[in-house]
JSON list of C-alpha atoms in Angstrom, two decimals:
[
{"chain": "O", "resi": 1, "resn": "MET", "atom": "CA", "xyz": [15.95, -22.59, -33.44]},
{"chain": "O", "resi": 2, "resn": "GLY", "atom": "CA", "xyz": [16.07, -18.89, -33.95]},
{"chain": "O", "resi": 3, "resn": "CYS", "atom": "CA", "xyz": [17.70, -15.60, -32.10]},
{"chain": "O", "resi": 4, "resn": "ALA", "atom": "CA", "xyz": [15.57, -13.00, -30.05]},
{"chain": "O", "resi": 5, "resn": "GLY", "atom": "CA", "xyz": [15.59, -10.86, -33.19]},
{"chain": "O", "resi": 6, "resn": "SER", "atom": "CA", "xyz": [14.35, -13.46, -35.51]},
{"chain": "O", "resi": 7, "resn": "SER", "atom": "CA", "xyz": [11.22, -12.99, -37.72]},
{"chain": "O", "resi": 8, "resn": "GLU", "atom": "CA", "xyz": [9.91, -16.05, -36.18]},
{"chain": "O", "resi": 9, "resn": "ALA", "atom": "CA", "xyz": [10.60, -15.76, -32.45]},
{"chain": "O", "resi": 10, "resn": "LYS", "atom": "CA", "xyz": [9.53, -11.99, -31.64]},
{"chain": "O", "resi": 11, "resn": "GLY", "atom": "CA", "xyz": [8.01, -12.96, -28.04]},
{"chain": "O", "resi": 12, "resn": "ASP", "atom": "CA", "xyz": [4.74, -13.23, -28.88]},
{"chain": "O", "resi": 13, "resn": "GLY", "atom": "CA", "xyz": [5.44, -15.81, -32.14]},
{"chain": "O", "resi": 14, "resn": "THR", "atom": "CA", "xyz": [4.44, -13.24, -34.51]},
{"chain": "O", "resi": 15, "resn": "VAL", "atom": "CA", "xyz": [6.42, -12.66, -37.66]},
{"chain": "O", "resi": 16, "resn": "LYS", "atom": "CA", "xyz": [7.70, -8.95, -38.16]},
{"chain": "O", "resi": 17, "resn": "LYS", "atom": "CA", "xyz": [5.79, -7.69, -41.59]},
{"chain": "O", "resi": 18, "resn": "ILE", "atom": "CA", "xyz": [7.82, -6.82, -44.16]},
{"chain": "O", "resi": 19, "resn": "ARG", "atom": "CA", "xyz": [7.43, -2.69, -45.19]},
{"chain": "O", "resi": 20, "resn": "LYS", "atom": "CA", "xyz": [8.15, -0.20, -47.58]},
{"chain": "O", "resi": 21, "resn": "PRO", "atom": "CA", "xyz": [11.45, 2.17, -46.14]},
{"chain": "O", "resi": 22, "resn": "LYS", "atom": "CA", "xyz": [10.50, 5.44, -44.88]},
{"chain": "O", "resi": 23, "resn": "SER", "atom": "CA", "xyz": [11.09, 8.25, -47.88]},
{"chain": "O", "resi": 24, "resn": "TRP", "atom": "CA", "xyz": [14.58, 9.08, -48.25]},
{"chain": "O", "resi": 25, "resn": "LYS", "atom": "CA", "xyz": [16.41, 11.47, -50.76]},
{"chain": "O", "resi": 26, "resn": "HIS", "atom": "CA", "xyz": [19.82, 10.66, -52.03]},
{"chain": "O", "resi": 27, "resn": "SER", "atom": "CA", "xyz": [22.83, 13.38, -52.00]},
{"chain": "O", "resi": 28, "resn": "PRO", "atom": "CA", "xyz": [23.46, 14.42, -54.73]},
{"chain": "O", "resi": 29, "resn": "GLN", "atom": "CA", "xyz": [20.33, 13.85, -56.79]},
{"chain": "O", "resi": 30, "resn": "ILE", "atom": "CA", "xyz": [20.88, 10.88, -59.17]},
{"chain": "O", "resi": 31, "resn": "THR", "atom": "CA", "xyz": [19.31, 9.37, -62.18]},
{"chain": "O", "resi": 32, "resn": "LYS", "atom": "CA", "xyz": [17.03, 6.38, -62.68]},
{"chain": "O", "resi": 33, "resn": "ASN", "atom": "CA", "xyz": [20.13, 5.06, -64.80]},
{"chain": "O", "resi": 34, "resn": "GLN", "atom": "CA", "xyz": [22.54, 6.00, -61.80]},
{"chain": "O", "resi": 35, "resn": "LEU", "atom": "CA", "xyz": [20.45, 4.31, -59.50]},
{"chain": "O", "resi": 36, "resn": "MET", "atom": "CA", "xyz": [19.88, 1.52, -61.52]},
{"chain": "O", "resi": 37, "resn": "ARG", "atom": "CA", "xyz": [23.37, 1.02, -61.83]},
{"chain": "O", "resi": 38, "resn": "MET", "atom": "CA", "xyz": [24.06, 1.26, -58.45]},
{"chain": "O", "resi": 39, "resn": "ARG", "atom": "CA", "xyz": [21.37, -1.55, -57.44]},
{"chain": "O", "resi": 40, "resn": "GLU", "atom": "CA", "xyz": [23.23, -3.33, -59.93]},
{"chain": "O", "resi": 41, "resn": "GLU", "atom": "CA", "xyz": [27.09, -2.93, -58.61]},
{"chain": "O", "resi": 42, "resn": "PHE", "atom": "CA", "xyz": [25.49, -3.74, -55.30]},
{"chain": "O", "resi": 43, "resn": "TRP", "atom": "CA", "xyz": [23.86, -6.81, -56.15]},
{"chain": "O", "resi": 44, "resn": "ASP", "atom": "CA", "xyz": [27.51, -8.05, -58.05]},
{"chain": "O", "resi": 45, "resn": "THR", "atom": "CA", "xyz": [29.07, -7.48, -55.35]},
{"chain": "O", "resi": 46, "resn": "ALA", "atom": "CA", "xyz": [26.95, -8.20, -51.96]},
{"chain": "O", "resi": 47, "resn": "PRO", "atom": "CA", "xyz": [27.80, -12.09, -51.90]},
{"chain": "O", "resi": 48, "resn": "HIS", "atom": "CA", "xyz": [31.65, -11.06, -51.14]},
{"chain": "O", "resi": 49, "resn": "TYR", "atom": "CA", "xyz": [30.75, -9.18, -47.97]},
{"chain": "O", "resi": 50, "resn": "GLY", "atom": "CA", "xyz": [29.92, -12.50, -45.98]},
{"chain": "O", "resi": 51, "resn": "GLY", "atom": "CA", "xyz": [26.37, -14.62, -46.28]},
{"chain": "O", "resi": 52, "resn": "ARG", "atom": "CA", "xyz": [25.36, -17.33, -48.04]},
{"chain": "O", "resi": 53, "resn": "LYS", "atom": "CA", "xyz": [25.11, -16.58, -51.58]},
{"chain": "O", "resi": 54, "resn": "GLU", "atom": "CA", "xyz": [21.09, -18.01, -51.64]},
{"chain": "O", "resi": 55, "resn": "ILE", "atom": "CA", "xyz": [20.00, -15.77, -49.21]},
{"chain": "O", "resi": 56, "resn": "TRP", "atom": "CA", "xyz": [21.62, -12.53, -50.81]},
{"chain": "O", "resi": 57, "resn": "ASP", "atom": "CA", "xyz": [19.96, -14.18, -53.85]},
{"chain": "O", "resi": 58, "resn": "ALA", "atom": "CA", "xyz": [16.29, -14.38, -51.79]},
{"chain": "O", "resi": 59, "resn": "LEU", "atom": "CA", "xyz": [17.01, -10.79, -50.43]},
{"chain": "O", "resi": 60, "resn": "HIS", "atom": "CA", "xyz": [17.86, -9.37, -54.30]},
{"chain": "O", "resi": 61, "resn": "VAL", "atom": "CA", "xyz": [14.20, -11.29, -55.31]},
{"chain": "O", "resi": 62, "resn": "ALA", "atom": "CA", "xyz": [12.31, -9.85, -52.46]},
{"chain": "O", "resi": 63, "resn": "ALA", "atom": "CA", "xyz": [13.56, -6.59, -52.83]},
{"chain": "O", "resi": 64, "resn": "GLU", "atom": "CA", "xyz": [11.97, -6.25, -56.56]},
{"chain": "O", "resi": 65, "resn": "ALA", "atom": "CA", "xyz": [8.81, -7.69, -55.27]},
{"chain": "O", "resi": 66, "resn": "ASP", "atom": "CA", "xyz": [5.69, -6.24, -54.01]},
{"chain": "O", "resi": 67, "resn": "LEU", "atom": "CA", "xyz": [5.59, -6.64, -50.04]},
{"chain": "O", "resi": 68, "resn": "ASP", "atom": "CA", "xyz": [3.19, -9.70, -49.93]},
{"chain": "O", "resi": 69, "resn": "LEU", "atom": "CA", "xyz": [5.32, -11.69, -52.48]},
{"chain": "O", "resi": 70, "resn": "ALA", "atom": "CA", "xyz": [8.79, -10.32, -50.25]},
{"chain": "O", "resi": 71, "resn": "GLN", "atom": "CA", "xyz": [6.90, -11.74, -47.22]},
{"chain": "O", "resi": 72, "resn": "ALA", "atom": "CA", "xyz": [6.65, -14.66, -48.55]},
{"chain": "O", "resi": 73, "resn": "ILE", "atom": "CA", "xyz": [10.01, -14.94, -50.09]},
{"chain": "O", "resi": 74, "resn": "VAL", "atom": "CA", "xyz": [12.18, -14.32, -46.78]},
{"chain": "O", "resi": 75, "resn": "ASP", "atom": "CA", "xyz": [9.97, -16.82, -44.62]},
{"chain": "O", "resi": 76, "resn": "SER", "atom": "CA", "xyz": [10.43, -19.13, -46.75]},
{"chain": "O", "resi": 77, "resn": "ALA", "atom": "CA", "xyz": [14.45, -18.45, -46.77]},
{"chain": "O", "resi": 78, "resn": "GLY", "atom": "CA", "xyz": [14.50, -18.65, -43.50]},
{"chain": "O", "resi": 79, "resn": "VAL", "atom": "CA", "xyz": [15.16, -15.00, -43.41]},
{"chain": "O", "resi": 80, "resn": "ILE", "atom": "CA", "xyz": [15.51, -12.95, -39.64]},
{"chain": "O", "resi": 81, "resn": "VAL", "atom": "CA", "xyz": [14.11, -9.84, -40.45]},
{"chain": "O", "resi": 82, "resn": "GLN", "atom": "CA", "xyz": [15.35, -7.08, -37.94]},
{"chain": "O", "resi": 83, "resn": "SER", "atom": "CA", "xyz": [14.21, -3.85, -39.67]},
{"chain": "O", "resi": 84, "resn": "ALA", "atom": "CA", "xyz": [11.16, -4.51, -40.76]},
{"chain": "O", "resi": 85, "resn": "ASP", "atom": "CA", "xyz": [11.96, -2.11, -43.77]},
{"chain": "O", "resi": 86, "resn": "LEU", "atom": "CA", "xyz": [14.53, -4.95, -45.14]},
{"chain": "O", "resi": 87, "resn": "THR", "atom": "CA", "xyz": [17.78, -3.03, -43.88]},
{"chain": "O", "resi": 88, "resn": "ILE", "atom": "CA", "xyz": [18.67, -5.31, -42.02]},
{"chain": "O", "resi": 89, "resn": "CYS", "atom": "CA", "xyz": [18.97, -9.33, -41.66]},
{"chain": "O", "resi": 90, "resn": "TYR", "atom": "CA", "xyz": [20.36, -12.30, -40.59]},
{"chain": "O", "resi": 91, "resn": "ASP", "atom": "CA", "xyz": [20.07, -15.51, -41.54]},
{"chain": "O", "resi": 92, "resn": "GLU", "atom": "CA", "xyz": [19.55, -18.43, -39.16]},
{"chain": "O", "resi": 93, "resn": "ARG", "atom": "CA", "xyz": [23.49, -19.28, -38.65]},
{"chain": "O", "resi": 94, "resn": "GLY", "atom": "CA", "xyz": [23.77, -15.38, -37.22]},
{"chain": "O", "resi": 95, "resn": "ALA", "atom": "CA", "xyz": [25.06, -13.58, -40.72]},
{"chain": "O", "resi": 96, "resn": "ILE", "atom": "CA", "xyz": [24.09, -10.28, -41.26]},
{"chain": "O", "resi": 97, "resn": "TYR", "atom": "CA", "xyz": [22.65, -8.72, -44.08]},
{"chain": "O", "resi": 98, "resn": "GLU", "atom": "CA", "xyz": [22.64, -4.99, -44.54]},
{"chain": "O", "resi": 99, "resn": "LEU", "atom": "CA", "xyz": [20.98, -3.32, -47.53]},
{"chain": "O", "resi": 100, "resn": "PRO", "atom": "CA", "xyz": [21.27, -0.16, -48.42]},
{"chain": "O", "resi": 101, "resn": "LYS", "atom": "CA", "xyz": [17.41, 1.99, -48.86]},
{"chain": "O", "resi": 102, "resn": "TYR", "atom": "CA", "xyz": [18.75, 2.56, -52.38]},
{"chain": "O", "resi": 103, "resn": "VAL", "atom": "CA", "xyz": [18.26, -1.09, -53.60]},
{"chain": "O", "resi": 104, "resn": "LEU", "atom": "CA", "xyz": [14.85, -1.14, -51.75]},
{"chain": "O", "resi": 105, "resn": "SER", "atom": "CA", "xyz": [13.26, 2.08, -52.77]},
{"chain": "O", "resi": 106, "resn": "GLU", "atom": "CA", "xyz": [13.57, 5.16, -55.38]},
{"chain": "O", "resi": 107, "resn": "PRO", "atom": "CA", "xyz": [14.79, 8.59, -53.15]},
{"chain": "O", "resi": 108, "resn": "THR", "atom": "CA", "xyz": [12.10, 11.06, -53.58]},
{"chain": "O", "resi": 109, "resn": "ASN", "atom": "CA", "xyz": [14.24, 13.34, -55.37]},
{"chain": "O", "resi": 110, "resn": "LEU", "atom": "CA", "xyz": [15.24, 11.40, -57.93]},
{"chain": "O", "resi": 111, "resn": "ILE", "atom": "CA", "xyz": [15.84, 12.72, -61.24]},
{"chain": "O", "resi": 112, "resn": "ARG", "atom": "CA", "xyz": [14.00, 11.09, -63.69]},
{"chain": "O", "resi": 113, "resn": "ASP", "atom": "CA", "xyz": [15.74, 10.21, -67.24]},
{"chain": "O", "resi": 114, "resn": "SER", "atom": "CA", "xyz": [14.28, 11.88, -70.29]}
]
């Protein structure tokens, strides 16, 4: 049983395909090391905001995988993809999982560490 926004029950029976997030800029500019620290902090604290740890773990792995593997991960974990870029997802119990863009892609104005 899914909800109306379910990746498996979009109305026409098709699965919502995952795609990369649109290009974005971080303000202020950050370095690669700062981005990695932000990601680590997010994934360390995300389960404390609700939802199931196994779904957070699946989303973490999917966020770092290529698109085909990410699609397989969210499908097998029963994740309902609301936004194709994975910024908003649900589990089958209706818990929401909101992912910031910085865990899904790099900003276009990233300062490369030297």
